[in-house]
């Protein structure tokens, strides 16, 4: 399981960051792993697939996009006719391409929709690094909007720096603030835009720790708060009453070599209630968080059919 354990380690260590990158790194590793399979029959291959899936699922807890993508592969190879490893490899490669292709179309549509809300003179605040949000900003810039983005540094591992570098490269006016300065600057901004790691059946959004505080500050200041995300981040387990698990990371990220006896809590994500979200920009359009389930059912019925168990 070298390919898969290697990818899982890179994901766990944050060498691969953000829900989208995590999902595609996991899919790629799985496809490569299956290519190396020496299993002789269907049952043995599915056993290997199940083992690989468990390793990847365990790499980061709060990543339903990765789980949905892997379940999509599993569903498709379960349904299809194939006999040899060679046939399986070709099939699995094509399924991964299909997923990537549909994702790319979704991403483009999201960027098109979101970019319409960013015109010249707009000041936008964002938290963390989201590839969906960056794509939308780049498109708005390409279309000629001259706007400004305020990026939070995003403690403890500073994903805000990735965002800031990307935006500067795209020729977007960018400034950075520390996370605790959000409320001091919120009145200067016209809207807040963030990405998502998970969307629940109630329309709540899980994103980088601190997002819910940004949302509260925006709510208090009556500033619109948008989430830019593919519906592939929907977690079907939440329909069955389960809470999205929030990954707890090492305290070393907060304070390496901290004094002995100091307990450090380091949750990677938090939950932003739907009441603080003005709109979700997704491949089904600009929607209210209240209609999330309907949108997922329309666009990806397989997510609801395949994703009912925790394995
Ligand atoms: C990244 C993060 C991002 C979402 C969305 O957290 O919270 O906002 O994953 O990203 P981490 P994208 O750095 O801990 O993975 O839009 O690229 O899927």
CSV table of C-alpha atoms and ligand atoms in Angstrom, one decimal:
chain,number,residue,atom,x,y,z
A,1,UNK,CA,0.0,0.0,0.0
A,2,UNK,CA,3.0,2.3,-0.6
A,3,UNK,CA,1.3,4.8,-2.9
A,4,UNK,CA,-1.7,5.2,-0.6
A,5,UNK,CA,0.2,5.4,2.7
A,6,UNK,CA,2.6,7.9,1.1
A,7,UNK,CA,-0.3,10.1,0.0
A,8,UNK,CA,-2.1,9.7,3.4
A,9,UNK,CA,1.1,10.9,5.1
A,10,UNK,CA,1.5,13.9,2.8
A,11,UNK,CA,-2.2,14.8,3.5
A,12,UNK,CA,-1.8,14.4,7.2
A,13,UNK,CA,1.4,16.5,7.3
A,14,UNK,CA,-0.5,19.3,5.3
A,15,UNK,CA,2.0,18.9,2.4
A,16,UNK,CA,-1.3,18.7,0.5
A,17,UNK,CA,-3.8,21.4,1.7
A,18,UNK,CA,-7.4,22.3,1.2
A,19,UNK,CA,-10.3,20.0,0.6
A,20,UNK,CA,-10.0,19.9,-3.2
A,21,UNK,CA,-6.3,19.2,-3.3
A,22,UNK,CA,-6.8,16.5,-0.6
A,23,UNK,CA,-9.6,14.8,-2.6
A,24,UNK,CA,-7.6,14.7,-5.9
A,25,UNK,CA,-4.4,13.6,-4.2
A,26,UNK,CA,-6.3,10.7,-2.6
A,27,UNK,CA,-8.0,9.7,-5.9
A,28,UNK,CA,-4.7,9.8,-7.7
A,29,UNK,CA,-3.0,7.6,-5.1
A,30,UNK,CA,-5.8,5.1,-5.2
A,31,UNK,CA,-5.7,4.8,-9.0
A,32,UNK,CA,-1.9,4.3,-8.9
A,33,UNK,CA,-2.2,1.8,-6.0
A,34,UNK,CA,-4.7,-0.3,-7.9
A,35,UNK,CA,-2.4,-0.3,-10.9
A,36,UNK,CA,0.2,-2.1,-8.8
A,37,UNK,CA,-2.4,-4.7,-7.5
A,38,UNK,CA,-1.4,-8.3,-7.8
A,39,UNK,CA,-4.8,-9.5,-6.6
A,40,UNK,CA,-6.2,-12.3,-8.8
A,41,UNK,CA,-9.9,-12.0,-8.5
A,42,UNK,CA,-12.6,-9.4,-7.9
A,43,UNK,CA,-13.0,-10.3,-4.2
A,44,UNK,CA,-9.3,-9.8,-3.6
A,45,UNK,CA,-9.2,-6.6,-5.5
A,46,UNK,CA,-12.2,-5.2,-3.5
A,47,UNK,CA,-10.4,-6.2,-0.3
A,48,UNK,CA,-7.4,-4.2,-1.4
A,49,UNK,CA,-9.6,-1.3,-2.4
A,50,UNK,CA,-11.3,-1.3,1.0
A,51,UNK,CA,-7.9,-1.3,2.8
A,52,UNK,CA,-6.7,1.6,0.7
A,53,UNK,CA,-9.9,3.5,1.3
A,54,UNK,CA,-9.6,3.1,5.1
A,55,UNK,CA,-6.0,4.5,5.1
A,56,UNK,CA,-7.1,7.5,3.0
A,57,UNK,CA,-10.2,8.2,5.0
A,58,UNK,CA,-8.2,8.2,8.2
A,59,UNK,CA,-5.7,10.8,6.9
A,60,UNK,CA,-7.9,13.7,7.6
A,61,UNK,CA,-11.3,13.4,9.4
A,62,UNK,CA,-13.1,16.5,8.1
A,63,UNK,CA,-12.9,15.8,4.4
A,64,UNK,CA,-16.2,14.6,2.9
A,65,UNK,CA,-15.1,15.6,-0.6
A,66,UNK,CA,-12.3,13.0,-0.4
A,67,UNK,CA,-14.8,10.4,1.0
A,68,UNK,CA,-17.4,11.2,-1.7
A,69,UNK,CA,-14.7,10.9,-4.5
A,70,UNK,CA,-13.5,7.6,-3.3
A,71,UNK,CA,-17.0,6.2,-2.9
A,72,UNK,CA,-17.8,7.4,-6.4
A,73,UNK,CA,-14.8,5.2,-7.7
A,74,UNK,CA,-15.9,2.3,-5.6
A,75,UNK,CA,-19.5,2.5,-6.8
A,76,UNK,CA,-18.5,2.7,-10.4
A,77,UNK,CA,-16.1,-0.2,-10.3
A,78,UNK,CA,-18.7,-2.3,-8.4
A,79,UNK,CA,-21.3,-1.7,-11.1
A,80,UNK,CA,-19.1,-2.2,-14.1
A,81,UNK,CA,-18.2,-5.4,-15.9
A,82,UNK,CA,-14.4,-6.2,-15.8
A,83,UNK,CA,-12.4,-9.3,-15.5
A,84,UNK,CA,-8.7,-8.6,-15.5
A,85,UNK,CA,-6.5,-6.1,-13.6
A,86,UNK,CA,-5.8,-4.4,-16.9
A,87,UNK,CA,-9.5,-3.9,-17.6
A,88,UNK,CA,-9.9,-2.6,-14.0
A,89,UNK,CA,-7.0,-0.2,-14.4
A,90,UNK,CA,-8.4,1.3,-17.5
A,91,UNK,CA,-11.8,1.6,-16.0
A,92,UNK,CA,-10.6,3.2,-12.8
A,93,UNK,CA,-8.5,5.7,-14.8
A,94,UNK,CA,-11.5,6.7,-16.9
A,95,UNK,CA,-13.7,7.1,-13.8
A,96,UNK,CA,-11.2,9.3,-12.2
A,97,UNK,CA,-11.0,11.4,-15.4
A,98,UNK,CA,-14.8,11.6,-15.4
A,99,UNK,CA,-14.8,12.9,-11.9
A,100,UNK,CA,-12.1,15.4,-12.6
A,101,UNK,CA,-13.9,16.6,-15.7
A,102,UNK,CA,-17.2,17.2,-13.9
A,103,UNK,CA,-15.3,18.9,-11.1
A,104,UNK,CA,-13.5,21.3,-13.5
A,105,UNK,CA,-16.8,22.3,-15.1
A,106,UNK,CA,-18.3,22.8,-11.6
A,107,UNK,CA,-15.3,24.9,-10.6
A,108,UNK,CA,-15.6,27.1,-13.7
A,109,UNK,CA,-19.3,27.7,-13.2
A,110,UNK,CA,-18.7,28.6,-9.5
A,111,UNK,CA,-16.0,31.1,-10.5
A,112,UNK,CA,-18.3,32.6,-13.1
A,113,UNK,CA,-21.2,33.1,-10.7
A,114,UNK,CA,-19.0,34.3,-7.8
A,115,UNK,CA,-17.0,36.7,-9.9
A,116,UNK,CA,-20.2,38.7,-10.8
A,117,UNK,CA,-20.3,39.8,-7.2
A,118,UNK,CA,-16.9,41.4,-7.4
A,119,UNK,CA,-16.7,44.6,-9.2
A,120,UNK,CA,-14.2,47.5,-9.3
A,121,UNK,CA,-13.9,49.2,-5.9
A,122,UNK,CA,-15.1,46.1,-4.0
A,123,UNK,CA,-13.2,45.2,-0.8
A,124,UNK,CA,-13.4,41.5,0.0
A,125,UNK,CA,-12.2,39.7,3.2
A,126,UNK,CA,-11.2,36.1,3.0
A,127,UNK,CA,-9.9,33.6,5.6
A,128,UNK,CA,-7.5,30.7,5.0
A,129,UNK,CA,-6.6,29.4,1.5
A,130,UNK,CA,-9.4,28.0,-0.7
A,131,UNK,CA,-8.6,27.1,-4.3
A,132,UNK,CA,-12.3,27.8,-5.2
A,133,UNK,CA,-12.1,31.3,-3.8
A,134,UNK,CA,-8.8,32.0,-5.5
A,135,UNK,CA,-10.1,30.8,-8.8
A,136,UNK,CA,-13.1,33.1,-8.4
A,137,UNK,CA,-10.8,36.1,-7.5
A,138,UNK,CA,-8.6,35.4,-10.5
A,139,UNK,CA,-11.5,35.3,-12.9
A,140,UNK,CA,-12.9,38.6,-11.6
A,141,UNK,CA,-9.5,40.1,-12.1
A,142,UNK,CA,-9.2,38.7,-15.6
A,143,UNK,CA,-12.6,40.2,-16.4
A,144,UNK,CA,-11.2,43.6,-15.5
A,145,UNK,CA,-12.4,44.2,-11.9
A,146,UNK,CA,-10.1,46.3,-9.9
A,147,UNK,CA,-10.8,45.2,-6.3
A,148,UNK,CA,-9.0,44.7,-3.1
A,149,UNK,CA,-8.7,41.6,-0.9
A,150,UNK,CA,-7.9,41.5,2.8
A,151,UNK,CA,-6.5,38.1,3.8
A,152,UNK,CA,-6.2,36.8,7.4
A,153,UNK,CA,-2.9,35.2,8.2
A,154,UNK,CA,-4.8,32.1,9.4
A,155,UNK,CA,-3.0,30.7,12.5
A,156,UNK,CA,-1.6,28.3,13.3
A,157,UNK,CA,-0.2,27.3,9.9
A,158,UNK,CA,-0.6,30.5,7.9
A,159,UNK,CA,-2.6,29.4,4.9
A,160,UNK,CA,-3.3,33.1,4.4
A,161,UNK,CA,0.2,33.4,3.1
A,162,UNK,CA,-0.6,31.0,0.2
A,163,UNK,CA,-3.7,33.0,-0.6
A,164,UNK,CA,-1.8,36.3,-0.5
A,165,UNK,CA,1.0,35.0,-2.8
A,166,UNK,CA,-1.5,33.7,-5.3
A,167,UNK,CA,-3.5,37.0,-5.3
A,168,UNK,CA,-0.4,39.1,-5.7
A,169,UNK,CA,0.7,37.0,-8.6
A,170,UNK,CA,-2.7,37.6,-10.2
A,171,UNK,CA,-2.3,41.3,-9.9
A,172,UNK,CA,-4.9,41.7,-7.2
A,173,UNK,CA,-4.4,44.4,-4.5
A,174,UNK,CA,-3.9,42.4,-1.3
A,175,UNK,CA,-3.4,43.2,2.4
A,176,UNK,CA,-2.9,40.9,5.4
A,177,UNK,CA,-4.2,41.2,8.9
A,178,UNK,CA,-3.8,38.9,11.9
A,179,UNK,CA,-6.9,36.8,12.6
A,180,UNK,CA,-7.8,38.7,15.8
A,181,UNK,CA,-8.0,42.0,13.7
A,182,UNK,CA,-11.0,40.8,11.7
A,183,UNK,CA,-13.6,42.8,13.8
A,184,UNK,CA,-11.5,45.9,13.6
A,185,UNK,CA,-11.5,45.8,9.8
A,186,UNK,CA,-14.9,44.3,9.0
A,187,UNK,CA,-16.5,47.7,8.5
A,188,UNK,CA,-14.1,48.4,5.6
A,189,UNK,CA,-15.2,45.4,3.6
A,190,UNK,CA,-18.1,45.0,1.3
A,191,UNK,CA,-18.3,41.2,1.5
A,192,UNK,CA,-16.7,38.2,3.0
A,193,UNK,CA,-15.9,35.1,1.0
A,194,UNK,CA,-14.6,31.8,2.3
A,195,UNK,CA,-14.3,28.2,1.0
A,196,UNK,CA,-15.6,25.0,2.7
A,197,UNK,CA,-14.3,21.6,3.8
A,198,UNK,CA,-17.8,20.2,4.6
A,199,UNK,CA,-21.4,21.2,4.2
A,200,UNK,CA,-24.0,19.6,6.4
A,201,UNK,CA,-27.6,18.6,5.6
A,202,UNK,CA,-28.8,21.6,7.6
A,203,UNK,CA,-26.8,24.0,5.4
A,204,UNK,CA,-24.1,24.7,8.0
A,205,UNK,CA,-20.5,25.0,6.7
A,206,UNK,CA,-17.3,23.6,8.2
A,207,UNK,CA,-14.2,25.5,7.2
A,208,UNK,CA,-10.8,26.5,8.7
A,209,UNK,CA,-10.9,27.3,12.4
A,210,UNK,CA,-11.9,31.0,12.9
A,211,UNK,CA,-14.3,31.1,10.0
A,212,UNK,CA,-17.3,31.1,12.4
A,213,UNK,CA,-15.8,34.1,14.2
A,214,UNK,CA,-15.4,35.9,10.9
A,215,UNK,CA,-19.0,35.1,10.1
A,216,UNK,CA,-20.2,36.5,13.4
A,217,UNK,CA,-18.2,39.7,12.9
A,218,UNK,CA,-19.8,40.0,9.4
A,219,UNK,CA,-23.2,39.3,10.8
A,220,UNK,CA,-22.8,42.0,13.5
A,221,UNK,CA,-21.6,44.5,10.9
A,222,UNK,CA,-24.3,43.5,8.4
A,223,UNK,CA,-21.7,42.5,5.8
A,224,UNK,CA,-22.7,39.7,3.4
A,225,UNK,CA,-20.9,36.4,4.0
A,226,UNK,CA,-20.6,33.9,1.1
A,227,UNK,CA,-19.3,30.4,0.9
A,228,UNK,CA,-17.8,29.4,-2.4
A,229,UNK,CA,-17.8,25.6,-2.8
A,230,UNK,CA,-18.6,22.6,-4.9
A,231,UNK,CA,-21.5,20.5,-3.6
A,232,UNK,CA,-19.1,17.5,-3.6
A,233,UNK,CA,-18.2,18.7,-0.1
A,234,UNK,CA,-21.6,17.8,1.1
A,235,UNK,CA,-21.4,15.2,3.9
A,236,UNK,CA,-24.3,12.6,3.5
A,237,UNK,CA,-23.8,11.2,7.0
A,238,UNK,CA,-25.2,14.4,8.4
A,239,UNK,CA,-28.6,13.5,7.0
A,240,UNK,CA,-28.6,10.6,9.4
A,241,UNK,CA,-28.0,12.8,12.4
A,242,UNK,CA,-24.3,12.5,12.7
A,243,UNK,CA,-22.2,15.6,13.4
A,244,UNK,CA,-19.2,16.3,11.1
A,245,UNK,CA,-16.1,15.3,13.1
A,246,UNK,CA,-13.7,18.1,13.6
A,247,UNK,CA,-10.1,17.2,13.2
A,248,UNK,CA,-7.9,17.9,16.2
A,249,UNK,CA,-4.3,18.6,15.3
A,250,UNK,CA,-1.0,18.5,17.2
A,251,UNK,CA,-0.3,21.3,19.6
A,252,UNK,CA,3.2,21.7,18.1
A,253,UNK,CA,1.5,23.6,15.3
A,254,UNK,CA,0.5,26.3,17.8
A,255,UNK,CA,3.7,26.4,19.9
A,256,UNK,CA,6.6,24.1,19.1
A,257,UNK,CA,8.6,23.2,22.2
A,258,UNK,CA,5.9,24.7,24.5
A,259,UNK,CA,6.5,24.5,28.2
A,260,UNK,CA,5.8,21.1,29.7
A,261,UNK,CA,2.4,20.8,31.3
A,262,UNK,CA,0.7,23.2,28.9
A,263,UNK,CA,-2.3,21.8,27.2
A,264,UNK,CA,-2.8,23.1,23.7
A,265,UNK,CA,-6.1,22.7,21.9
A,266,UNK,CA,-5.8,22.9,18.1
A,267,UNK,CA,-9.0,22.1,16.2
A,268,UNK,CA,-8.5,22.5,12.5
A,269,UNK,CA,-12.0,23.6,11.6
A,270,UNK,CA,-15.2,25.1,13.1
A,271,UNK,CA,-18.9,25.2,12.2
A,272,UNK,CA,-20.5,28.3,10.7
A,273,UNK,CA,-24.3,28.2,11.3
A,274,UNK,CA,-26.4,28.7,8.2
A,275,UNK,CA,-28.0,31.8,9.8
A,276,UNK,CA,-24.7,33.6,9.2
A,277,UNK,CA,-24.4,32.6,5.6
A,278,UNK,CA,-26.0,34.8,3.0
A,279,UNK,CA,-25.4,32.5,0.1
A,280,UNK,CA,-23.5,29.4,-1.1
A,281,UNK,CA,-21.9,29.9,-4.5
A,282,UNK,CA,-21.9,26.4,-6.0
A,283,UNK,CA,-22.4,24.5,-9.3
A,284,UNK,CA,-26.2,24.8,-8.9
A,285,UNK,CA,-26.0,28.5,-8.7
A,286,UNK,CA,-26.2,31.1,-5.9
A,287,UNK,CA,-28.2,29.3,-3.4
A,288,UNK,CA,-29.5,29.6,0.2
A,289,UNK,CA,-28.0,27.2,2.7
A,290,UNK,CA,-31.5,26.1,3.4
A,291,UNK,CA,-31.8,24.5,0.0
A,292,UNK,CA,-28.6,22.6,0.1
A,293,UNK,CA,-30.1,19.1,0.3
A,294,UNK,CA,-32.3,19.8,-2.7
A,295,UNK,CA,-29.4,21.0,-4.7
A,296,UNK,CA,-27.2,18.0,-3.9
A,297,UNK,CA,-30.1,15.6,-4.7
A,298,UNK,CA,-30.5,17.3,-8.1
A,299,UNK,CA,-26.8,17.4,-9.0
A,300,UNK,CA,-25.2,14.4,-7.3
A,301,UNK,CA,-27.9,11.9,-6.3
A,302,UNK,CA,-25.1,9.3,-6.0
A,303,UNK,CA,-23.7,11.2,-3.0
A,304,UNK,CA,-26.9,10.5,-1.1
A,305,UNK,CA,-27.2,6.9,-2.3
A,306,UNK,CA,-23.5,5.9,-1.8
A,307,UNK,CA,-22.6,7.8,1.3
A,308,UNK,CA,-24.7,6.5,4.1
A,309,UNK,CA,-22.2,4.5,6.0
A,310,UNK,CA,-19.1,5.8,7.7
A,311,UNK,CA,-16.8,3.4,5.9
B,1,LIG,C1,-8.1,24.5,4.2
B,1,LIG,C2,-9.5,25.2,4.3
B,1,LIG,C3,-10.1,25.6,2.9
B,1,LIG,C4,-11.0,24.6,2.4
B,1,LIG,C5,-11.5,24.8,1.0
B,1,LIG,O1,-7.8,23.9,5.4
B,1,LIG,O2,-10.1,25.3,5.3
B,1,LIG,O3,-10.8,26.8,3.1
B,1,LIG,O4,-10.4,23.3,2.4
B,1,LIG,O5,-10.4,24.7,0.1
B,1,LIG,P1,-6.4,23.1,5.5
B,1,LIG,P2,-10.7,24.4,-1.5
B,1,LIG,O6,-5.3,23.9,5.0
B,1,LIG,O7,-6.3,22.6,6.9
B,1,LIG,O8,-6.6,21.9,4.6
B,1,LIG,O9,-11.6,25.4,-2.0
B,1,LIG,O10,-9.3,24.4,-2.1
B,1,LIG,O11,-11.3,23.0,-1.5
